[in-house]
Amino acid sequence: MEKQLLQRITLDLNICHGKPCLRGLRYPVEFILELLSSGMSMEDILADYDDLEREDILAVLLFATRLTQVKSIYQIAP
């Protein structure tokens, strides 16, 4: 299941400057994370963005989780 979810995250230099996006659509992972962190629920996001699916939101969360599972994290801002 994880592999299928992560396949929803795509990288294309011609879409959103190569940032990780959902299924080749112009929804960068960071945008979905910002919506969630602002307090929007998964249901709210899906209602506002008809072309997104529940699995897309789960893929974003899994992708973000994987990014934080690195050996070293560097501070980029004080």
PDB file of C-alpha atoms in Angstrom, residues 14-76:
ATOM      1  CA  ASN A  14       7.878  21.097 -16.315  1.00  0.00           C
ATOM      2  CA  ILE A  15       5.356  21.069 -13.465  1.00  0.00           C
ATOM      3  CA  CYS A  16       5.765  23.406 -10.487  1.00  0.00           C
ATOM      4  CA  HIS A  17       9.494  23.813 -11.175  1.00  0.00           C
ATOM      5  CA  GLY A  18      10.173  20.152 -10.431  1.00  0.00           C
ATOM      6  CA  LYS A  19       8.753  20.193  -6.922  1.00  0.00           C
ATOM      7  CA  PRO A  20       7.088  16.984  -5.706  1.00  0.00           C
ATOM      8  CA  CYS A  21       3.447  17.098  -6.856  1.00  0.00           C
ATOM      9  CA  LEU A  22       0.409  14.877  -6.808  1.00  0.00           C
ATOM     10  CA  ARG A  23      -0.103  12.660  -9.860  1.00  0.00           C
ATOM     11  CA  GLY A  24       1.428  15.152 -12.277  1.00  0.00           C
ATOM     12  CA  LEU A  25      -1.180  17.722 -11.298  1.00  0.00           C
ATOM     13  CA  ARG A  26      -0.213  21.214 -10.226  1.00  0.00           C
ATOM     14  CA  TYR A  27      -0.661  20.461  -6.540  1.00  0.00           C
ATOM     15  CA  PRO A  28       2.747  20.558  -4.860  1.00  0.00           C
ATOM     16  CA  VAL A  29       3.152  18.448  -1.742  1.00  0.00           C
ATOM     17  CA  GLU A  30       4.023  21.606   0.197  1.00  0.00           C
ATOM     18  CA  PHE A  31       0.658  23.182  -0.752  1.00  0.00           C
ATOM     19  CA  ILE A  32      -1.327  20.251   0.624  1.00  0.00           C
ATOM     20  CA  LEU A  33       0.787  20.274   3.796  1.00  0.00           C
ATOM     21  CA  GLU A  34       0.106  24.003   4.199  1.00  0.00           C
ATOM     22  CA  LEU A  35      -3.636  23.398   3.880  1.00  0.00           C
ATOM     23  CA  LEU A  36      -3.497  20.679   6.525  1.00  0.00           C
ATOM     24  CA  SER A  37      -1.327  22.736   8.869  1.00  0.00           C
ATOM     25  CA  SER A  38      -3.711  25.680   8.540  1.00  0.00           C
ATOM     26  CA  GLY A  39      -6.420  23.513  10.070  1.00  0.00           C
ATOM     27  CA  MET A  40      -8.248  22.240   6.993  1.00  0.00           C
ATOM     28  CA  SER A  41      -9.434  18.684   7.345  1.00  0.00           C
ATOM     29  CA  MET A  42      -8.945  16.067   4.683  1.00  0.00           C
ATOM     30  CA  GLU A  43     -12.657  16.296   3.948  1.00  0.00           C
ATOM     31  CA  ASP A  44     -12.448  20.092   3.530  1.00  0.00           C
ATOM     32  CA  ILE A  45      -9.575  19.780   1.073  1.00  0.00           C
ATOM     33  CA  LEU A  46     -11.333  17.098  -0.938  1.00  0.00           C
ATOM     34  CA  ALA A  47     -14.494  19.214  -1.075  1.00  0.00           C
ATOM     35  CA  ASP A  48     -12.572  22.270  -2.304  1.00  0.00           C
ATOM     36  CA  TYR A  49     -10.382  20.439  -4.830  1.00  0.00           C
ATOM     37  CA  ASP A  50     -12.527  18.021  -6.835  1.00  0.00           C
ATOM     38  CA  ASP A  51      -9.650  16.405  -8.700  1.00  0.00           C
ATOM     39  CA  LEU A  52      -7.939  15.256  -5.497  1.00  0.00           C
ATOM     40  CA  GLU A  53      -8.613  11.898  -3.872  1.00  0.00           C
ATOM     41  CA  ARG A  54      -8.311  10.697  -0.289  1.00  0.00           C
ATOM     42  CA  GLU A  55      -5.272   8.630  -1.273  1.00  0.00           C
ATOM     43  CA  ASP A  56      -3.568  11.810  -2.533  1.00  0.00           C
ATOM     44  CA  ILE A  57      -3.710  13.356   0.934  1.00  0.00           C
ATOM     45  CA  LEU A  58      -2.457  10.123   2.490  1.00  0.00           C
ATOM     46  CA  ALA A  59       0.376  10.056  -0.055  1.00  0.00           C
ATOM     47  CA  VAL A  60       1.407  13.596   0.913  1.00  0.00           C
ATOM     48  CA  LEU A  61       1.494  12.656   4.588  1.00  0.00           C
ATOM     49  CA  LEU A  62       3.479   9.494   3.897  1.00  0.00           C
ATOM     50  CA  PHE A  63       5.920  11.409   1.672  1.00  0.00           C
ATOM     51  CA  ALA A  64       6.454  14.013   4.403  1.00  0.00           C
ATOM     52  CA  THR A  65       6.979  11.255   6.951  1.00  0.00           C
ATOM     53  CA  ARG A  66       9.609   9.615   4.766  1.00  0.00           C
ATOM     54  CA  LEU A  67      11.423  12.936   4.316  1.00  0.00           C
ATOM     55  CA  THR A  68      11.796  13.307   8.072  1.00  0.00           C
ATOM     56  CA  GLN A  69      13.248   9.813   8.452  1.00  0.00           C
ATOM     57  CA  VAL A  70      16.744  10.888   7.459  1.00  0.00           C
ATOM     58  CA  LYS A  71      19.930  10.477   9.479  1.00  0.00           C
ATOM     59  CA  SER A  72      20.721  14.189   9.693  1.00  0.00           C
ATOM     60  CA  ILE A  73      18.529  17.257   9.772  1.00  0.00           C
ATOM     61  CA  TYR A  74      20.058  20.688   9.359  1.00  0.00           C
ATOM     62  CA  GLN A  75      18.559  23.862  10.767  1.00  0.00           C
ATOM     63  CA  ILE A  76      17.759  26.310   7.958  1.00  0.00           C
TER      64      ILE A  76
END
